[in-house]
Short mmCIF file of C-alpha atoms in Angstrom, two decimals:
data_model
loop_
_atom_site.label_atom_id
_atom_site.label_comp_id
_atom_site.label_asym_id
_atom_site.label_seq_id
_atom_site.Cartn_x
_atom_site.Cartn_y
_atom_site.Cartn_z
CA GLY A 22 -45.57 20.01 2.54
CA GLY A 23 -44.65 21.70 6.10
CA SER A 24 -44.54 21.26 9.54
CA SER A 25 -48.64 19.99 9.33
CA GLY A 26 -47.82 17.26 6.61
CA GLY A 27 -48.11 14.56 9.27
CA ALA A 28 -51.59 15.77 9.96
CA ALA A 29 -52.53 15.96 6.06
CA ALA A 30 -51.33 12.34 5.38
CA ALA A 31 -52.98 10.63 8.39
CA VAL A 32 -55.98 12.56 7.44
CA ALA A 33 -55.66 11.32 3.84
CA ALA A 34 -55.10 7.85 4.47
CA GLY A 35 -58.47 7.80 6.81
CA LEU A 36 -56.24 7.12 10.00
CA ALA A 37 -58.01 10.13 11.64
CA PRO A 38 -61.42 11.99 10.45
CA ALA A 39 -59.23 15.70 10.46
CA ASP A 40 -56.93 17.23 12.46
CA ILE A 41 -55.55 20.50 13.68
CA GLY A 42 -52.17 22.13 12.18
CA SER A 43 -50.66 24.94 12.11
CA ASP A 44 -49.76 27.71 9.66
CA ILE A 45 -46.73 30.50 9.42
CA GLY A 46 -45.98 30.11 5.89
CA GLY A 47 -48.56 27.69 4.40
CA SER A 48 -48.16 24.77 6.68
CA ILE A 49 -51.81 23.83 6.44
CA ARG A 50 -52.81 25.19 3.15
CA LEU A 51 -49.87 23.28 1.77
CA PRO A 52 -50.37 19.83 2.94
CA ALA A 53 -53.77 20.06 2.24
CA HIS A 54 -53.08 21.12 -1.47
CA TYR A 55 -50.17 18.08 -1.64
CA CYS A 56 -53.06 15.53 -0.08
CA GLY A 57 -56.00 15.99 -1.95
CA LEU A 58 -57.74 18.16 1.46
CA LEU A 59 -59.51 20.84 2.46
CA GLY A 60 -57.42 23.05 4.55
CA PHE A 61 -58.38 26.24 6.66
CA LYS A 62 -56.00 28.93 8.01
CA PRO A 63 -58.07 31.28 10.19
CA THR A 64 -57.48 34.92 10.28
CA GLU A 65 -54.15 35.70 12.35
CA ASN A 66 -55.26 35.91 16.17
CA ALA A 67 -58.64 34.04 15.71
CA VAL A 68 -57.60 30.90 17.88
CA SER A 69 -55.30 30.44 20.52
CA LEU A 70 -51.94 29.45 19.95
CA PHE A 71 -51.05 28.50 23.70
CA GLY A 72 -48.70 25.44 24.19
CA HIS A 73 -48.24 25.02 20.44
CA LEU A 74 -44.80 26.60 19.93
CA PRO A 75 -42.89 26.76 23.17
CA GLY A 76 -40.75 29.62 23.70
CA LEU A 77 -36.95 29.31 22.14
CA PRO A 78 -34.18 28.07 24.50
CA GLU A 79 -32.08 31.27 23.78
CA PRO A 80 -33.39 33.93 24.33
CA GLU A 81 -36.36 33.07 26.41
CA TYR A 82 -39.14 34.63 24.94
CA THR A 83 -42.21 33.75 23.22
CA ALA A 84 -41.34 33.50 19.64
CA LEU A 85 -42.84 34.38 16.52
CA ARG A 86 -45.86 36.63 17.83
CA HIS A 87 -47.23 37.52 14.31
CA LEU A 88 -47.78 35.39 10.85
CA ALA A 89 -49.21 32.24 12.20
CA SER A 90 -52.46 30.95 12.72
CA ALA A 91 -53.94 27.12 13.97
CA GLY A 92 -56.53 25.66 11.75
CA PRO A 93 -58.42 22.32 10.94
CA ILE A 94 -57.29 20.19 8.01
CA ALA A 95 -60.20 18.25 6.99
CA ARG A 96 -62.51 16.21 4.27
CA SER A 97 -65.67 18.45 4.47
CA PHE A 98 -66.23 21.73 5.06
CA ALA A 99 -69.10 20.99 7.59
CA ASP A 100 -65.69 19.09 9.84
CA LEU A 101 -63.60 22.91 9.21
CA ARG A 102 -66.64 24.46 10.67
CA LEU A 103 -66.85 22.27 13.43
CA LEU A 104 -63.35 22.30 14.61
CA PHE A 105 -62.98 25.84 14.06
CA ASP A 106 -66.10 26.37 16.37
CA VAL A 107 -64.61 24.84 18.77
CA ILE A 108 -60.92 26.22 18.75
CA ARG A 109 -61.68 29.84 18.04
CA GLY A 110 -62.45 32.54 20.66
CA PRO A 111 -60.59 34.17 23.58
CA ASP A 112 -58.21 32.17 25.93
CA PRO A 113 -56.63 33.60 29.26
CA ARG A 114 -53.30 31.76 28.37
CA ASP A 115 -52.95 33.87 25.17
CA PRO A 116 -53.71 37.71 25.41
CA ASN A 117 -53.48 38.01 21.45
CA VAL A 118 -56.80 36.46 20.44
CA ALA A 119 -59.40 38.70 20.16
CA PRO A 120 -62.73 38.09 22.08
CA VAL A 121 -64.75 38.75 18.44
CA ARG A 122 -67.23 36.51 16.38
CA ALA A 123 -64.96 35.36 13.18
CA SER A 124 -67.98 36.86 11.08
CA THR A 125 -72.20 36.28 10.45
CA PRO A 126 -72.54 34.39 7.17
CA ARG A 127 -74.16 36.38 4.46
CA ALA A 128 -77.44 36.63 2.34
CA LYS A 129 -76.37 34.76 -0.90
CA ARG A 130 -75.58 36.68 -4.02
CA GLN A 131 -73.75 37.23 -7.20
CA LEU A 132 -69.60 36.19 -6.31
CA ARG A 133 -67.60 38.68 -6.86
CA VAL A 134 -64.11 36.86 -7.12
CA ALA A 135 -60.57 38.35 -7.97
CA VAL A 136 -58.24 35.94 -9.60
CA LEU A 137 -54.17 36.23 -8.95
CA GLN A 138 -52.73 35.19 -12.07
CA PRO A 139 -49.31 32.97 -11.88
CA ASP A 140 -46.41 35.12 -11.82
CA ALA A 141 -43.58 35.18 -14.00
CA ASP A 142 -41.07 34.74 -11.19
CA LEU A 143 -43.11 32.06 -9.48
CA PRO A 144 -43.93 29.66 -12.26
CA LEU A 145 -46.33 26.88 -11.92
CA GLU A 146 -45.80 23.43 -13.52
CA PRO A 147 -47.42 22.67 -16.80
CA GLU A 148 -50.08 20.51 -15.13
CA TYR A 149 -51.01 22.83 -12.60
CA ALA A 150 -51.19 26.08 -14.92
CA ARG A 151 -53.79 23.91 -17.09
CA CYS A 152 -55.56 22.83 -14.28
CA TYR A 153 -55.71 26.02 -12.53
CA GLY A 154 -57.20 27.75 -16.05
CA GLU A 155 -59.63 24.76 -16.32
CA PHE A 156 -60.88 26.05 -12.72
CA LEU A 157 -61.21 29.22 -13.50
CA GLU A 158 -63.13 28.08 -16.53
CA ARG A 159 -65.74 26.05 -14.77
CA LEU A 160 -65.64 28.60 -11.57
CA GLY A 161 -66.66 31.72 -14.26
CA ALA A 162 -68.92 29.68 -16.62
CA ASP A 163 -72.16 30.90 -15.13
CA LYS A 164 -71.54 34.76 -15.53
CA SER A 165 -74.98 35.17 -13.36
CA GLN A 166 -73.51 33.67 -10.19
CA VAL A 167 -69.80 34.14 -10.12
CA GLU A 168 -68.05 37.25 -11.53
CA LEU A 169 -64.33 37.00 -12.19
CA VAL A 170 -61.94 39.99 -11.75
CA GLU A 171 -58.51 40.43 -12.51
CA PHE A 172 -56.43 40.48 -8.96
CA HIS A 173 -54.28 43.88 -9.43
CA GLU A 174 -57.05 45.64 -12.04
CA ALA A 175 -59.47 45.21 -9.32
CA LEU A 176 -57.50 46.69 -6.43
CA ARG A 177 -56.79 49.82 -8.77
CA ALA A 178 -60.20 49.97 -9.54
CA GLY A 179 -61.34 49.73 -5.72
CA SER A 180 -58.47 51.73 -4.09
CA GLY A 181 -60.05 54.94 -3.82
CA ASN A 182 -56.76 56.87 -2.76
CA GLY A 183 -54.38 56.77 -6.04
CA ALA A 184 -53.15 53.32 -4.28
CA ASP A 185 -50.52 51.40 -6.40
CA ALA A 186 -51.88 48.03 -6.87
CA SER A 187 -48.69 46.96 -8.59
CA ARG A 188 -47.14 47.02 -4.27
CA PHE A 189 -48.50 44.00 -4.10
CA ASP A 190 -45.68 42.16 -5.65
CA LEU A 191 -45.60 38.16 -3.87
CA HIS A 192 -41.54 39.00 -4.07
CA GLU A 193 -41.84 42.15 -2.00
CA CYS A 194 -44.13 40.63 0.10
CA GLY A 195 -42.15 36.98 0.42
CA ARG A 196 -39.02 39.22 1.52
CA LEU A 197 -41.19 41.05 4.10
CA TRP A 198 -42.12 37.53 5.34
CA GLY A 199 -38.70 36.84 5.78
CA ARG A 200 -37.86 39.93 7.47
CA LEU A 201 -40.39 39.17 10.19
CA ILE A 202 -39.79 35.65 10.80
CA ASN A 203 -36.14 36.36 10.78
CA ALA A 204 -36.73 38.52 13.67
CA GLY A 205 -37.75 36.08 16.08
CA MET A 206 -35.85 33.12 14.80
CA ALA A 207 -32.30 34.70 13.93
CA PRO A 208 -30.90 35.06 17.19
CA VAL A 209 -31.00 31.34 17.33
CA THR A 210 -29.61 30.57 13.32
CA PRO A 211 -25.88 30.51 13.45
CA ARG A 212 -24.10 33.67 12.20
CA VAL A 213 -21.65 31.86 9.74
CA GLN A 214 -24.47 30.70 8.17
CA ARG A 215 -26.36 33.86 7.82
CA TRP A 216 -23.04 35.06 6.40
CA LEU A 217 -22.58 32.25 3.68
CA THR A 218 -26.17 32.61 2.36
CA GLU A 219 -25.64 36.00 1.86
CA LEU A 220 -22.22 35.68 0.37
CA PHE A 221 -23.41 32.71 -2.34
CA THR A 222 -26.90 34.26 -2.95
CA GLY A 223 -26.37 37.93 -2.95
CA ALA A 224 -23.80 37.92 -5.95
CA THR A 225 -26.21 39.08 -8.74
CA PRO A 226 -30.12 40.48 -8.75
CA ALA A 227 -31.37 37.51 -10.13
CA ALA A 228 -29.66 35.71 -7.44
CA ARG A 229 -31.44 37.73 -4.73
CA ARG A 230 -34.58 37.78 -6.44
CA ARG A 231 -34.27 33.71 -6.22
CA ARG A 232 -32.73 33.22 -2.24
CA PRO A 233 -35.18 32.06 0.30
CA PRO A 234 -37.05 35.29 2.19
CA GLY A 235 -35.11 36.20 4.93
CA ALA A 236 -31.64 35.02 3.72
CA GLU A 237 -30.50 38.51 3.40
CA GLN A 238 -30.53 39.32 6.68
CA ILE A 239 -27.19 38.37 8.44
CA PHE A 240 -27.91 40.21 11.76
CA PRO A 241 -31.41 39.92 13.29
CA LEU A 242 -33.72 43.09 13.09
CA SER A 243 -32.96 45.85 15.32
CA PHE A 244 -36.09 47.60 17.11
CA ALA A 245 -36.29 49.99 14.54
CA GLY A 246 -36.11 47.89 12.18
CA TRP A 247 -38.61 45.75 13.60
CA MET A 248 -40.70 48.73 13.48
CA ARG A 249 -40.37 49.44 9.90
CA ALA A 250 -41.35 45.73 8.99
CA LEU A 251 -44.48 46.17 10.64
CA THR A 252 -45.42 49.58 9.35
CA GLU A 253 -44.54 48.18 6.02
CA ARG A 254 -47.22 45.14 6.94
CA ASP A 255 -49.90 47.20 8.08
CA ALA A 256 -49.73 48.91 4.12
CA TRP A 257 -50.04 45.49 2.56
CA ILE A 258 -52.98 44.61 5.03
CA GLN A 259 -54.72 48.01 4.30
CA LEU A 260 -54.38 47.51 0.67
CA LEU A 261 -55.68 44.00 0.44
CA GLU A 262 -58.81 45.16 2.98
CA ALA A 263 -59.68 48.05 0.49
CA GLY A 264 -59.87 45.43 -2.44
CA PHE A 265 -62.24 43.20 -0.46
CA ALA A 266 -64.14 46.10 0.62
CA ASP A 267 -64.18 47.60 -2.81
CA SER A 268 -64.01 45.21 -5.54
CA PHE A 269 -64.18 41.48 -4.31
CA ASP A 270 -65.58 39.11 -2.45
CA VAL A 271 -62.63 36.42 -2.23
CA LEU A 272 -59.50 36.27 -4.07
CA VAL A 273 -58.26 32.85 -5.43
CA ALA A 274 -55.08 31.93 -5.90
CA PRO A 275 -52.48 28.80 -6.52
CA VAL A 276 -51.22 27.50 -3.54
CA SER A 277 -47.67 26.30 -4.52
CA GLY A 278 -45.35 26.19 -8.14
CA THR A 279 -46.25 22.42 -8.23
CA ALA A 280 -47.54 19.05 -7.31
CA ALA A 281 -46.49 16.76 -4.05
CA PHE A 282 -42.70 16.29 -4.94
CA ALA A 283 -40.56 13.30 -4.37
CA HIS A 284 -37.60 14.06 -1.24
CA ARG A 285 -34.22 13.58 -3.19
CA ALA A 286 -31.16 15.58 -2.98
CA PRO A 287 -30.92 19.26 -4.83
CA ASP A 288 -29.46 19.62 -8.20
CA ARG A 289 -27.24 22.35 -7.10
CA GLN A 290 -26.02 24.31 -3.87
CA MET A 291 -25.54 28.27 -3.69
CA GLY A 292 -23.81 27.96 -0.20
CA ALA A 293 -26.76 27.55 2.48
CA VAL A 294 -29.63 27.72 -0.71
CA ASN A 295 -31.12 24.34 -2.68
CA LEU A 296 -31.78 24.41 -5.99
CA TYR A 297 -34.02 22.16 -7.89
CA THR A 298 -34.61 21.51 -11.92
CA GLN A 299 -38.02 21.45 -12.23
CA SER A 300 -40.05 21.33 -15.91
CA SER A 301 -40.39 24.87 -15.21
CA GLY A 302 -37.00 26.17 -14.69
CA GLU A 303 -34.61 26.01 -11.87
CA THR A 304 -36.12 26.88 -8.53
CA GLU A 305 -34.97 27.29 -5.09
CA TYR A 306 -37.33 25.40 -2.83
CA TYR A 307 -39.10 28.04 -0.36
CA ARG A 308 -39.67 30.08 -3.30
CA THR A 309 -41.58 27.19 -5.24
CA HIS A 310 -43.46 25.81 -2.57
CA THR A 311 -44.68 29.24 -0.46
CA GLY A 312 -44.23 31.98 -2.93
CA TYR A 313 -48.24 32.17 -2.98
CA THR A 314 -49.02 31.30 0.57
CA THR A 315 -46.62 33.85 2.50
CA PRO A 316 -48.48 36.92 1.32
CA PHE A 317 -51.48 35.90 3.50
CA ASN A 318 -49.34 35.48 6.57
CA VAL A 319 -48.32 38.84 6.08
CA CYS A 320 -51.67 40.36 5.77
CA GLY A 321 -53.00 37.37 8.07
CA ASN A 322 -56.04 36.67 6.11
CA PRO A 323 -58.38 33.79 6.51
CA ALA A 324 -57.62 31.25 3.21
CA VAL A 325 -58.72 27.46 2.82
CA SER A 326 -56.71 25.36 0.53
CA ALA A 327 -58.89 23.16 -1.35
CA PRO A 328 -58.29 20.65 -4.25
CA ILE A 329 -59.43 21.35 -8.19
CA GLY A 330 -57.98 18.30 -10.05
CA ARG A 331 -55.07 15.90 -10.46
CA THR A 332 -51.74 15.51 -12.60
CA ALA A 333 -51.45 12.85 -14.96
CA ALA A 334 -49.47 10.96 -12.35
CA GLY A 335 -52.96 11.19 -10.01
CA LEU A 336 -51.31 13.94 -7.59
CA PRO A 337 -53.36 16.33 -5.68
CA LEU A 338 -53.94 20.02 -7.33
CA GLY A 339 -55.30 22.71 -4.98
CA VAL A 340 -56.32 26.43 -5.20
CA GLN A 341 -56.31 29.06 -2.20
CA ILE A 342 -59.61 31.03 -1.56
CA ILE A 343 -58.71 33.82 0.73
CA GLY A 344 -61.07 36.50 2.01
CA PRO A 345 -61.17 39.55 4.47
CA ARG A 346 -59.71 39.31 7.72
CA TRP A 347 -62.32 38.28 10.57
CA GLY A 348 -64.39 37.23 7.76
CA ASP A 349 -63.70 33.40 8.51
CA LEU A 350 -67.19 31.80 9.01
CA ASP A 351 -68.43 33.60 5.43
CA LEU A 352 -65.55 32.61 3.65
CA LEU A 353 -65.99 29.15 5.04
CA ASP A 354 -69.48 29.45 3.20
CA ARG A 355 -67.77 31.15 0.01
CA ALA A 356 -65.51 28.61 -0.43
CA GLU A 357 -67.79 25.57 0.22
CA THR A 358 -69.82 27.22 -2.76
CA ILE A 359 -66.82 27.53 -5.10
CA HIS A 360 -65.06 24.27 -4.31
CA ALA A 361 -68.65 22.67 -5.59
CA ARG A 362 -68.72 24.77 -8.53
CA ALA A 363 -65.22 24.22 -9.99
CA GLY A 364 -63.48 21.77 -7.62
CA GLU A 365 -62.38 18.37 -7.14
CA PRO A 366 -64.21 15.98 -4.49
CA VAL A 367 -62.30 15.23 -1.72
CA THR A 368 -61.60 11.37 -1.12
CA LEU A 369 -59.33 9.39 0.61
CA ALA A 370 -55.42 8.29 -0.69
CA PRO A 371 -55.73 5.39 -2.91
CA GLY A 372 -55.61 1.73 -1.07
CA TYR A 373 -57.18 3.44 2.16
#
């Protein structure tokens, strides 16, 4: 499920009460989703990353200065808060970490929850779609406590500046994530690999929309391209933060397109891109499993992954609960309320 998959498996099996993971595209939230745990990606730069990701051997510089967060994976919200309190805050070895308190919990009132419905280009497996719908029904059952609003409609209503809410397109945001990742990683990715990926995945508009984020970049970003990408990122952040400020308290969204999946060979390949057949159709790995998580790395928001149900085979399914930047403590309180109202209890994996 990501670079913190081992941490989540250990916590789910009872080998550890909690662990610290890292999330640059979903690698805290996805393993928590697949293992039936709670995973918390804090606001970008709320937690020091010193010592976590060493500089790349060639060239010698600190890679991936944006998008990444470190945070806890646990079996209770109390443990999420405990670990976050230990790891957050300034570190003289990481000058990017902001010396601010990550919000003070607010007084309880009716909760306004924006709902991100499954995207047509990122279909959920049928069991997950059913589970997500049932979760929303439970969450919105008591309208005196929780008001559900459709995400894009709420953005339009609350923008106040004529902003087009359709700009919050998951596919376009994923492409921006790919460009930002590529800027840090492309210098150590063989150019022939990037050429082959472009050759085999850029033939048609449908193929280009299905390929992994960043695959279209044969050459690393220029400085001007990097600055344009960061400026585009600012626009995404401003649009989403306006929604939190004016129209909703939290946003709920799927975590992935599916439950945990077995290791297997791809059913088909297009150059360097692996394609798999699922009940929702043919899909590319990264698009299916990070299409709902990467937008909130691009925008730097805190996000919690929490279990909401299981498949017929007993595999866990989760939901993302996203809050405004620097609203980390408030988000943990609201996510706990949402999980208690409509989620599934966290338990150890069967047999442990």
